C-alpha positions as YAML, in Angstrom:
chain: A
units: angstrom
residues:
- id: 1
  name: MET
  ca: [83.54, 129.31, 50.11]
- id: 2
  name: LYS
  ca: [79.87, 128.80, 49.90]
- id: 3
  name: THR
  ca: [78.60, 125.86, 48.25]
- id: 4
  name: LEU
  ca: [75.25, 124.75, 46.77]
- id: 5
  name: ILE
  ca: [74.49, 120.91, 46.51]
- id: 6
  name: LEU
  ca: [71.92, 119.89, 43.78]
- id: 7
  name: TYR
  ca: [70.49, 116.78, 43.47]
- id: 8
  name: ALA
  ca: [67.86, 114.46, 42.17]
- id: 9
  name: THR
  ca: [66.56, 111.33, 43.81]
- id: 10
  name: LYS
  ca: [63.83, 108.85, 43.08]
- id: 11
  name: TYR
  ca: [63.70, 107.12, 46.34]
- id: 12
  name: GLY
  ca: [66.04, 109.02, 48.70]
- id: 13
  name: ALA
  ca: [69.33, 107.61, 48.62]
- id: 14
  name: THR
  ca: [70.81, 110.54, 46.33]
- id: 15
  name: ARG
  ca: [69.53, 113.10, 49.18]
- id: 16
  name: GLU
  ca: [71.13, 110.89, 52.07]
- id: 17
  name: ILE
  ca: [74.54, 111.36, 50.24]
- id: 18
  name: ALA
  ca: [73.94, 115.21, 49.90]
- id: 19
  name: GLU
  ca: [73.18, 115.74, 53.33]
- id: 20
  name: ARG
  ca: [76.38, 113.75, 54.39]
- id: 21
  name: ILE
  ca: [78.48, 115.71, 51.79]
- id: 22
  name: ALA
  ca: [76.97, 118.85, 53.44]
- id: 23
  name: THR
  ca: [77.83, 117.77, 57.10]
- id: 24
  name: GLN
  ca: [81.55, 117.55, 55.85]
- id: 25
  name: ILE
  ca: [82.04, 120.49, 53.57]
- id: 26
  name: GLY
  ca: [80.19, 123.00, 55.57]
- id: 27
  name: ASN
  ca: [78.21, 126.30, 54.79]
- id: 28
  name: ALA
  ca: [76.37, 124.41, 51.97]
- id: 29
  name: THR
  ca: [73.06, 124.96, 51.13]
- id: 30
  name: LEU
  ca: [70.87, 121.72, 49.70]
- id: 31
  name: HIS
  ca: [68.21, 121.87, 46.91]
- id: 32
  name: ASP
  ca: [66.01, 119.18, 45.36]
- id: 33
  name: LEU
  ca: [65.87, 119.79, 41.72]
- id: 34
  name: LYS
  ca: [62.52, 118.81, 41.91]
- id: 35
  name: GLN
  ca: [61.60, 122.19, 43.52]
- id: 36
  name: ILE
  ca: [61.29, 125.23, 41.09]
- id: 37
  name: ASP
  ca: [62.75, 127.65, 43.11]
- id: 38
  name: LEU
  ca: [66.56, 127.29, 42.28]
- id: 39
  name: PRO
  ca: [68.90, 129.88, 44.66]
- id: 40
  name: PRO
  ca: [70.73, 132.14, 42.51]
- id: 41
  name: LEU
  ca: [73.65, 130.22, 41.23]
- id: 42
  name: ALA
  ca: [75.58, 133.48, 41.19]
- id: 43
  name: ASP
  ca: [75.62, 133.39, 44.89]
- id: 44
  name: PHE
  ca: [77.78, 130.10, 45.32]
- id: 45
  name: ASP
  ca: [81.48, 129.73, 44.78]
- id: 46
  name: CYS
  ca: [81.23, 126.17, 44.09]
- id: 47
  name: ILE
  ca: [78.23, 123.83, 42.91]
- id: 48
  name: LEU
  ca: [77.88, 120.02, 43.32]
- id: 49
  name: ILE
  ca: [75.74, 117.97, 41.25]
- id: 50
  name: GLY
  ca: [74.20, 114.83, 41.93]
- id: 51
  name: SER
  ca: [71.94, 112.16, 40.78]
- id: 52
  name: SER
  ca: [70.81, 108.75, 40.98]
- id: 53
  name: LEU
  ca: [71.36, 106.49, 37.95]
- id: 54
  name: TYR
  ca: [69.02, 103.90, 36.48]
- id: 55
  name: ALA
  ca: [69.72, 101.87, 33.55]
- id: 56
  name: GLY
  ca: [72.80, 104.13, 33.09]
- id: 57
  name: SER
  ca: [70.89, 107.41, 33.19]
- id: 58
  name: ILE
  ca: [70.73, 110.43, 35.46]
- id: 59
  name: ARG
  ca: [67.37, 111.84, 36.49]
- id: 60
  name: LYS
  ca: [65.62, 114.21, 34.19]
- id: 61
  name: GLU
  ca: [65.56, 116.98, 36.73]
- id: 62
  name: VAL
  ca: [69.53, 117.22, 36.36]
- id: 63
  name: LYS
  ca: [69.24, 116.81, 32.54]
- id: 64
  name: THR
  ca: [66.65, 119.93, 32.38]
- id: 65
  name: PHE
  ca: [69.01, 121.99, 34.96]
- id: 66
  name: LEU
  ca: [71.81, 121.40, 32.83]
- id: 67
  name: ALA
  ca: [70.36, 122.30, 29.53]
- id: 68
  name: GLN
  ca: [68.85, 125.46, 31.30]
- id: 69
  name: HIS
  ca: [71.87, 126.55, 33.37]
- id: 70
  name: GLY
  ca: [75.09, 124.73, 32.08]
- id: 71
  name: PRO
  ca: [76.65, 128.09, 30.94]
- id: 72
  name: GLU
  ca: [76.55, 129.71, 34.39]
- id: 73
  name: LEU
  ca: [78.36, 126.79, 35.81]
- id: 74
  name: GLN
  ca: [81.66, 128.54, 34.03]
- id: 75
  name: GLY
  ca: [84.12, 129.50, 36.14]
- id: 76
  name: LYS
  ca: [82.38, 128.08, 39.18]
- id: 77
  name: LYS
  ca: [84.28, 125.15, 41.28]
- id: 78
  name: THR
  ca: [82.19, 122.45, 40.21]
- id: 79
  name: GLY
  ca: [81.95, 118.45, 41.56]
- id: 80
  name: LEU
  ca: [79.69, 115.45, 40.42]
- id: 81
  name: PHE
  ca: [78.44, 112.73, 42.08]
- id: 82
  name: LEU
  ca: [76.32, 109.49, 41.03]
- id: 83
  name: SER
  ca: [74.28, 107.17, 43.37]
- id: 84
  name: GLY
  ca: [73.02, 103.77, 42.74]
- id: 85
  name: MET
  ca: [73.54, 100.24, 43.08]
- id: 86
  name: SER
  ca: [75.91, 99.25, 40.43]
- id: 87
  name: ALA
  ca: [79.53, 98.27, 41.01]
- id: 88
  name: GLU
  ca: [80.74, 99.74, 38.33]
- id: 89
  name: VAL
  ca: [83.04, 102.71, 38.80]
- id: 90
  name: SER
  ca: [84.06, 104.38, 35.94]
- id: 91
  name: LEU
  ca: [84.01, 107.56, 33.99]
- id: 92
  name: LYS
  ca: [81.74, 106.08, 31.62]
- id: 93
  name: PRO
  ca: [78.17, 107.04, 33.16]
- id: 94
  name: PHE
  ca: [79.60, 110.79, 33.62]
- id: 95
  name: GLU
  ca: [80.49, 111.01, 30.11]
- id: 96
  name: ASP
  ca: [77.13, 109.44, 28.96]
- id: 97
  name: ASN
  ca: [75.46, 111.98, 30.95]
- id: 98
  name: PHE
  ca: [77.47, 115.13, 31.62]
- id: 99
  name: PRO
  ca: [78.42, 117.68, 29.30]
- id: 100
  name: THR
  ca: [82.27, 117.25, 28.09]
- id: 101
  name: ALA
  ca: [82.95, 121.18, 29.12]
- id: 102
  name: LEU
  ca: [81.50, 120.32, 32.64]
- id: 103
  name: LEU
  ca: [83.56, 117.31, 33.25]
- id: 104
  name: GLU
  ca: [86.55, 118.84, 32.38]
- id: 105
  name: GLN
  ca: [85.79, 121.74, 34.50]
- id: 106
  name: SER
  ca: [84.88, 119.64, 37.45]
- id: 107
  name: ALA
  ca: [87.19, 119.27, 40.30]
- id: 108
  name: THR
  ca: [86.16, 115.72, 40.96]
- id: 109
  name: TRP
  ca: [83.61, 113.11, 40.08]
- id: 110
  name: ALA
  ca: [82.48, 110.23, 42.11]
- id: 111
  name: PHE
  ca: [80.37, 107.28, 42.25]
- id: 112
  name: LEU
  ca: [79.14, 107.19, 46.24]
- id: 113
  name: GLY
  ca: [77.03, 104.35, 46.43]
- id: 114
  name: GLY
  ca: [73.18, 103.61, 46.73]
- id: 115
  name: VAL
  ca: [70.73, 101.84, 48.68]
- id: 116
  name: PHE
  ca: [67.72, 99.47, 47.52]
- id: 117
  name: ASP
  ca: [64.89, 99.41, 49.67]
- id: 118
  name: PRO
  ca: [62.66, 96.87, 48.70]
- id: 119
  name: GLN
  ca: [59.51, 98.80, 50.81]
- id: 120
  name: LYS
  ca: [60.18, 101.74, 48.23]
- id: 121
  name: ALA
  ca: [60.31, 99.80, 45.10]
- id: 122
  name: ASN
  ca: [57.80, 98.71, 42.55]
- id: 123
  name: PHE
  ca: [57.29, 94.93, 41.79]
- id: 124
  name: ALA
  ca: [59.55, 95.04, 38.66]
- id: 125
  name: GLU
  ca: [62.22, 96.77, 40.43]
- id: 126
  name: ARG
  ca: [62.13, 94.17, 43.35]
- id: 127
  name: LEU
  ca: [62.15, 91.35, 40.86]
- id: 128
  name: ILE
  ca: [65.21, 93.00, 38.86]
- id: 129
  name: MET
  ca: [66.93, 93.36, 41.83]
- id: 130
  name: LYS
  ca: [66.77, 89.73, 43.17]
- id: 131
  name: ALA
  ca: [67.46, 88.31, 39.62]
- id: 132
  name: ILE
  ca: [70.60, 90.79, 39.20]
- id: 133
  name: THR
  ca: [72.22, 90.72, 42.79]
- id: 134
  name: LYS
  ca: [70.25, 87.81, 44.48]
- id: 135
  name: GLN
  ca: [69.51, 90.54, 47.19]
- id: 136
  name: SER
  ca: [65.88, 90.55, 48.22]
- id: 137
  name: GLY
  ca: [66.12, 92.76, 51.64]
- id: 138
  name: TYR
  ca: [67.23, 96.39, 52.27]
- id: 139
  name: VAL
  ca: [71.13, 97.03, 51.10]
- id: 140
  name: SER
  ca: [73.20, 100.05, 51.45]
- id: 141
  name: THR
  ca: [76.30, 100.47, 49.90]
- id: 142
  name: ILE
  ca: [76.59, 104.35, 50.35]
- id: 143
  name: SER
  ca: [80.20, 104.80, 51.21]
- id: 144
  name: ASP
  ca: [81.24, 107.06, 54.15]
- id: 145
  name: GLU
  ca: [85.01, 106.60, 52.70]
- id: 146
  name: LYS
  ca: [84.25, 107.68, 48.96]
- id: 147
  name: ILE
  ca: [82.34, 110.66, 50.49]
- id: 148
  name: GLU
  ca: [85.35, 111.55, 52.56]
- id: 149
  name: GLN
  ca: [87.44, 111.40, 49.72]
- id: 150
  name: PHE
  ca: [84.95, 113.27, 47.34]
- id: 151
  name: THR
  ca: [84.45, 116.20, 49.96]
- id: 152
  name: ALA
  ca: [88.17, 116.45, 50.69]
- id: 153
  name: GLN
  ca: [88.76, 117.08, 46.86]
- id: 154
  name: MET
  ca: [86.39, 119.55, 46.87]
- id: 155
  name: LYS
  ca: [87.75, 121.37, 49.66]
- id: 156
  name: ALA
  ca: [91.43, 121.46, 48.25]
...
C-alpha cells in the first residue's frame, strides 16, 4: 500500500512525528504542505494528514489543502494526527478542524504529543508556556507508543 503523509508544522514537531510514522509504515512519501508541488493523490492508496495545533486550530496549509482536495480523499484510506502541547486527548479538536465526512471515513485519528523548544519560540510563546505549564525549558511529549498504535491502526 502506497502511503502519502501530508503535514504542516510551525517549528518542526509535526515533521518529526510524520518522519517517525513514515519509518514505521514503510513505502511512505512525506510532503510538507508549505511546498507547492503536491504529489498526485491518485498515486496513493492511503493518505495521512497531520498538523500542529495552536489555540485549538490546525495550520492554514492543512485547511487550504482540505478545501482544495477534500473530494479527492473520498475512497482513500485516511488517518489524521495532531501535534501540540495540550494534554487534552479528545475528538473535539478533530471535530472543530476537519470536515465531518473526512472524520467518518478516517481509519483512525490521534493526538501524538508535541515539542516546546524555547529557542524556537517567540517571547509571547515562552511567556504563555511558562504561565500555563510552569515549564521554561525544552519539553517533548511526543509519544512513540501512540505513534506505534496509530501506525498499527493504519496498517490494519
